PDB file of C-alpha atoms in Angstrom:
ATOM      1  CA  MET A  65      -4.269  19.776   0.927  1.00 52.00           C
ATOM      2  CA  ILE A  66      -5.346  22.288   3.584  1.00 56.00           C
ATOM      3  CA  PHE A  67      -7.699  24.130   1.222  1.00 65.00           C
ATOM      4  CA  ASN A  68      -9.296  20.862   0.069  1.00 68.00           C
ATOM      5  CA  ALA A  69      -9.900  19.829   3.679  1.00 67.00           C
ATOM      6  CA  LEU A  70     -11.321  23.264   4.466  1.00 72.00           C
ATOM      7  CA  ARG A  71     -13.636  23.162   1.450  1.00 79.00           C
ATOM      8  CA  ARG A  72     -14.795  19.658   2.325  1.00 77.00           C
ATOM      9  CA  HIS A  73     -15.434  20.661   5.942  1.00 76.00           C
ATOM     10  CA  LEU A  74     -17.448  23.711   4.896  1.00 82.00           C
ATOM     11  CA  LEU A  75     -19.441  21.630   2.407  1.00 81.00           C
ATOM     12  CA  GLU A  76     -20.192  19.077   5.129  1.00 82.00           C
ATOM     13  CA  ASP A  77     -21.392  21.911   7.402  1.00 84.00           C
ATOM     14  CA  VAL A  78     -23.658  23.329   4.703  1.00 87.00           C
ATOM     15  CA  LEU A  79     -25.118  19.911   3.875  1.00 84.00           C
ATOM     16  CA  GLY A  80     -25.685  19.280   7.582  1.00 84.00           C
ATOM     17  CA  TRP A  81     -27.593  22.538   7.940  1.00 87.00           C
ATOM     18  CA  VAL A  82     -29.621  21.712   4.824  1.00 89.00           C
ATOM     19  CA  ALA A  83     -30.548  18.340   6.350  1.00 87.00           C
ATOM     20  CA  VAL A  84     -31.568  20.038   9.620  1.00 88.00           C
ATOM     21  CA  LEU A  85     -33.650  22.565   7.668  1.00 91.00           C
ATOM     22  CA  ILE A  86     -35.403  19.841   5.671  1.00 91.00           C
ATOM     23  CA  VAL A  87     -36.179  17.788   8.795  1.00 89.00           C
ATOM     24  CA  GLY A  88     -37.399  20.979  10.527  1.00 89.00           C
ATOM     25  CA  ILE A  89     -39.742  21.767   7.656  1.00 91.00           C
ATOM     26  CA  VAL A  90     -41.031  18.177   7.552  1.00 90.00           C
ATOM     27  CA  LEU A  91     -41.676  18.288  11.330  1.00 89.00           C
ATOM     28  CA  LEU A  92     -43.751  21.458  10.864  1.00 90.00           C
ATOM     29  CA  PHE A  93     -46.240  19.551   8.710  1.00 91.00           C
ATOM     30  CA  VAL A  94     -45.968  15.949   9.948  1.00 91.00           C
ATOM     31  CA  ASP A  95     -45.811  14.663  13.516  1.00 90.00           C
ATOM     32  CA  TRP A  96     -42.788  12.363  13.168  1.00 89.00           C
ATOM     33  CA  PRO A  97     -40.655  13.136  16.211  1.00 87.00           C
ATOM     34  CA  ILE A  98     -38.420  10.149  15.438  1.00 90.00           C
ATOM     35  CA  LEU A  99     -36.761  12.157  12.616  1.00 87.00           C
ATOM     36  CA  ASP A 100     -34.828  14.318  15.080  1.00 85.00           C
ATOM     37  CA  PRO A 101     -32.975  11.455  16.852  1.00 88.00           C
ATOM     38  CA  ILE A 102     -32.435   9.664  13.517  1.00 89.00           C
ATOM     39  CA  LEU A 103     -30.803  12.812  12.145  1.00 86.00           C
ATOM     40  CA  SER A 104     -28.670  13.136  15.297  1.00 87.00           C
ATOM     41  CA  ILE A 105     -27.523   9.514  15.075  1.00 90.00           C
ATOM     42  CA  GLY A 106     -26.766   9.954  11.366  1.00 87.00           C
ATOM     43  CA  PHE A 107     -24.620  13.041  12.077  1.00 86.00           C
ATOM     44  CA  THR A 108     -22.828  11.242  14.896  1.00 87.00           C
ATOM     45  CA  LEU A 109     -22.024   8.217  12.718  1.00 89.00           C
ATOM     46  CA  PHE A 110     -20.845  10.452   9.873  1.00 86.00           C
ATOM     47  CA  ILE A 111     -18.540  12.389  12.213  1.00 84.00           C
ATOM     48  CA  LEU A 112     -17.234   9.174  13.818  1.00 87.00           C
ATOM     49  CA  VAL A 113     -16.372   7.616  10.450  1.00 88.00           C
ATOM     50  CA  ASN A 114     -14.491  10.761   9.369  1.00 81.00           C
ATOM     51  CA  VAL A 115     -12.661  10.983  12.690  1.00 83.00           C
ATOM     52  CA  LEU A 116     -11.493   7.369  12.401  1.00 86.00           C
ATOM     53  CA  ARG A 117     -10.416   7.848   8.782  1.00 82.00           C
ATOM     54  CA  ASN A 118      -8.475  11.021   9.603  1.00 79.00           C
ATOM     55  CA  LEU A 119      -7.014   9.433  12.730  1.00 84.00           C
ATOM     56  CA  TRP A 120      -5.629   6.561  10.642  1.00 77.00           C
ATOM     57  CA  ALA A 121      -4.181   8.967   8.060  1.00 71.00           C
ATOM     58  CA  THR A 122      -2.607  11.065  10.827  1.00 75.00           C
ATOM     59  CA  LEU A 123      -1.168   7.988  12.529  1.00 77.00           C
ATOM     60  CA  LYS A 124       0.440   6.925   9.238  1.00 69.00           C
ATOM     61  CA  LEU A 125       2.080  10.355   8.995  1.00 66.00           C
ATOM     62  CA  PHE A 126       3.378  10.173  12.562  1.00 71.00           C
ATOM     63  CA  ILE A 127       5.044   6.834  11.915  1.00 69.00           C
ATOM     64  CA  GLN A 128       6.182   8.026   8.470  1.00 61.00           C
ATOM     65  CA  ALA A 129       4.597   5.052   6.733  1.00 62.00           C
ATOM     66  CA  THR A 130       5.213   4.291   3.086  1.00 64.00           C
ATOM     67  CA  PRO A 131       2.613   5.933   0.820  1.00 64.00           C
ATOM     68  CA  ASP A 132       1.366   2.565  -0.484  1.00 72.00           C
ATOM     69  CA  LYS A 133       2.790  -0.817  -1.467  1.00 81.00           C
ATOM     70  CA  LYS A 134       1.872  -0.469  -5.156  1.00 86.00           C
ATOM     71  CA  THR A 135       3.770   2.814  -5.557  1.00 84.00           C
ATOM     72  CA  TYR A 136       6.696   1.402  -3.554  1.00 84.00           C
ATOM     73  CA  ARG A 137       6.903  -1.559  -5.949  1.00 90.00           C
ATOM     74  CA  GLN A 138       6.557   0.720  -9.008  1.00 91.00           C
ATOM     75  CA  VAL A 139       9.478   2.865  -7.818  1.00 91.00           C
ATOM     76  CA  ALA A 140      11.623  -0.233  -7.247  1.00 92.00           C
ATOM     77  CA  ASP A 141      10.753  -1.670 -10.676  1.00 94.00           C
ATOM     78  CA  THR A 142      11.380   1.686 -12.359  1.00 94.00           C
ATOM     79  CA  LEU A 143      14.846   1.926 -10.805  1.00 95.00           C
ATOM     80  CA  LEU A 144      15.716  -1.682 -11.662  1.00 95.00           C
ATOM     81  CA  GLU A 145      14.876  -1.034 -15.341  1.00 95.00           C
ATOM     82  CA  LEU A 146      17.531   1.685 -15.581  1.00 94.00           C
ATOM     83  CA  PRO A 147      20.615   1.009 -17.699  1.00 93.00           C
ATOM     84  CA  HIS A 148      23.709  -0.012 -15.700  1.00 94.00           C
ATOM     85  CA  VAL A 149      21.615  -0.927 -12.625  1.00 94.00           C
ATOM     86  CA  ALA A 150      22.010  -4.546 -11.512  1.00 94.00           C
ATOM     87  CA  ASP A 151      20.259  -4.431  -8.154  1.00 94.00           C
ATOM     88  CA  LEU A 152      18.990  -2.146  -5.430  1.00 94.00           C
ATOM     89  CA  HIS A 153      18.758  -2.283  -1.672  1.00 93.00           C
ATOM     90  CA  HIS A 154      18.046  -0.002   1.266  1.00 92.00           C
ATOM     91  CA  LEU A 155      15.028   1.354  -0.590  1.00 92.00           C
ATOM     92  CA  HIS A 156      13.145   3.573   1.832  1.00 89.00           C
ATOM     93  CA  PHE A 157      10.103   5.438   0.595  1.00 85.00           C
ATOM     94  CA  TRP A 158       7.963   7.387   3.053  1.00 80.00           C
ATOM     95  CA  SER A 159       5.690  10.365   3.346  1.00 75.00           C
ATOM     96  CA  LEU A 160       6.342  13.540   5.297  1.00 71.00           C
ATOM     97  CA  ASP A 161       2.827  14.967   5.206  1.00 70.00           C
ATOM     98  CA  GLY A 162       0.712  12.716   2.992  1.00 67.00           C
ATOM     99  CA  GLU A 163       1.562  14.628  -0.169  1.00 71.00           C
ATOM    100  CA  GLU A 164       5.346  15.067  -0.175  1.00 76.00           C
ATOM    101  CA  HIS A 165       7.384  11.876  -0.323  1.00 81.00           C
ATOM    102  CA  VAL A 166      11.025  11.097   0.385  1.00 88.00           C
ATOM    103  CA  LEU A 167      13.135   8.369  -1.219  1.00 91.00           C
ATOM    104  CA  THR A 168      16.513   6.900  -0.317  1.00 93.00           C
ATOM    105  CA  VAL A 169      18.033   3.961  -2.167  1.00 94.00           C
ATOM    106  CA  HIS A 170      21.326   2.256  -2.945  1.00 95.00           C
ATOM    107  CA  LEU A 171      21.731   1.215  -6.599  1.00 95.00           C
ATOM    108  CA  VAL A 172      24.283  -1.476  -7.427  1.00 95.00           C
ATOM    109  CA  LEU A 173      25.784  -0.855 -10.851  1.00 95.00           C
ATOM    110  CA  THR A 174      26.566  -3.531 -13.434  1.00 94.00           C
ATOM    111  CA  GLU A 175      30.015  -2.059 -14.088  1.00 93.00           C
ATOM    112  CA  ASN A 176      32.316   0.723 -12.951  1.00 92.00           C
ATOM    113  CA  LEU A 177      31.181   3.860 -14.767  1.00 91.00           C
ATOM    114  CA  ASP A 178      33.249   6.871 -15.670  1.00 92.00           C
ATOM    115  CA  ILE A 179      32.213  10.349 -14.527  1.00 93.00           C
ATOM    116  CA  GLU A 180      30.242  11.145 -17.684  1.00 94.00           C
ATOM    117  CA  ALA A 181      28.295   7.870 -17.584  1.00 93.00           C
ATOM    118  CA  ARG A 182      27.517   8.398 -13.876  1.00 93.00           C
ATOM    119  CA  SER A 183      26.288  11.903 -14.645  1.00 93.00           C
ATOM    120  CA  ASP A 184      24.057  10.565 -17.440  1.00 94.00           C
ATOM    121  CA  LEU A 185      22.709   7.864 -15.117  1.00 95.00           C
ATOM    122  CA  LYS A 186      21.922  10.444 -12.442  1.00 94.00           C
ATOM    123  CA  GLN A 187      20.015  12.533 -14.979  1.00 95.00           C
ATOM    124  CA  HIS A 188      18.150   9.421 -16.136  1.00 95.00           C
ATOM    125  CA  ILE A 189      17.268   8.600 -12.513  1.00 95.00           C
ATOM    126  CA  ASP A 190      15.965  12.134 -12.071  1.00 94.00           C
ATOM    127  CA  ASN A 191      13.830  11.795 -15.203  1.00 94.00           C
ATOM    128  CA  VAL A 192      12.260   8.435 -14.284  1.00 94.00           C
ATOM    129  CA  LEU A 193      11.512   9.566 -10.705  1.00 93.00           C
ATOM    130  CA  ALA A 194       9.910  12.865 -11.819  1.00 92.00           C
ATOM    131  CA  PRO A 195       6.353  11.416 -12.084  1.00 91.00           C
ATOM    132  CA  TYR A 196       6.466  10.494  -8.390  1.00 86.00           C
ATOM    133  CA  ALA A 197       6.896  14.165  -7.373  1.00 82.00           C
ATOM    134  CA  LEU A 198       9.413  13.361  -4.665  1.00 88.00           C
ATOM    135  CA  SER A 199      10.350  16.294  -2.467  1.00 87.00           C
ATOM    136  CA  HIS A 200      13.720  14.780  -1.551  1.00 90.00           C
ATOM    137  CA  THR A 201      15.772  11.897  -2.926  1.00 92.00           C
ATOM    138  CA  THR A 202      19.060  10.375  -1.879  1.00 93.00           C
ATOM    139  CA  VAL A 203      20.466   7.861  -4.352  1.00 93.00           C
ATOM    140  CA  GLU A 204      23.775   6.158  -3.677  1.00 94.00           C
ATOM    141  CA  LEU A 205      25.512   4.493  -6.601  1.00 94.00           C
ATOM    142  CA  GLU A 206      27.599   1.454  -5.654  1.00 93.00           C
ATOM    143  CA  ASP A 207      30.133  -0.151  -7.956  1.00 92.00           C
ATOM    144  CA  PRO A 208      29.736  -3.919  -8.475  1.00 90.00           C
ATOM    145  CA  ASP A 209      32.792  -4.803  -6.362  1.00 88.00           C
ATOM    146  CA  GLU A 210      32.009  -2.259  -3.642  1.00 86.00           C
ATOM    147  CA  ALA A 211      30.686  -3.438  -0.289  1.00 87.00           C
ATOM    148  CA  CYS A 212      27.708  -1.526   1.048  1.00 85.00           C
ATOM    149  CA  ARG A 213      28.646   0.537   4.086  1.00 82.00           C
ATOM    150  CA  ASP A 214      25.233  -0.044   5.651  1.00 78.00           C
ATOM    151  CA  ASN A 215      25.397  -3.857   5.741  1.00 71.00           C
TER     152      ASN A 215
END
């Protein structure tokens, strides 16, 4: 993420200098003094748009917002499709830095599972969550007759 931002910033700098060079060359041959303030206003607007976009992204990180509603819903649907899972609650999905995400969830089971079946379910959960590249997950399995401690 840092290297992509650095590359983009350097590319923006180079393109800005190219634009200044082109306007400078044009002004050598044509008397259009309006080009200089137009270029300045264009740079200012470009910088302002990027500042606002980055400010919004940074604000979302500070409040640890969910990555996006579509991915949140996909994770919930993926977990509900698992065998032995009747319901889920306390699903919390948020981002630490915009790239690494954290997930906590309580899964209500359809039946009381023995140790081997629970182990298989945990492995299955790990497999179906792998595409989301979660940096940390906490999954609590609740038996059907068990009351949730967090309610």
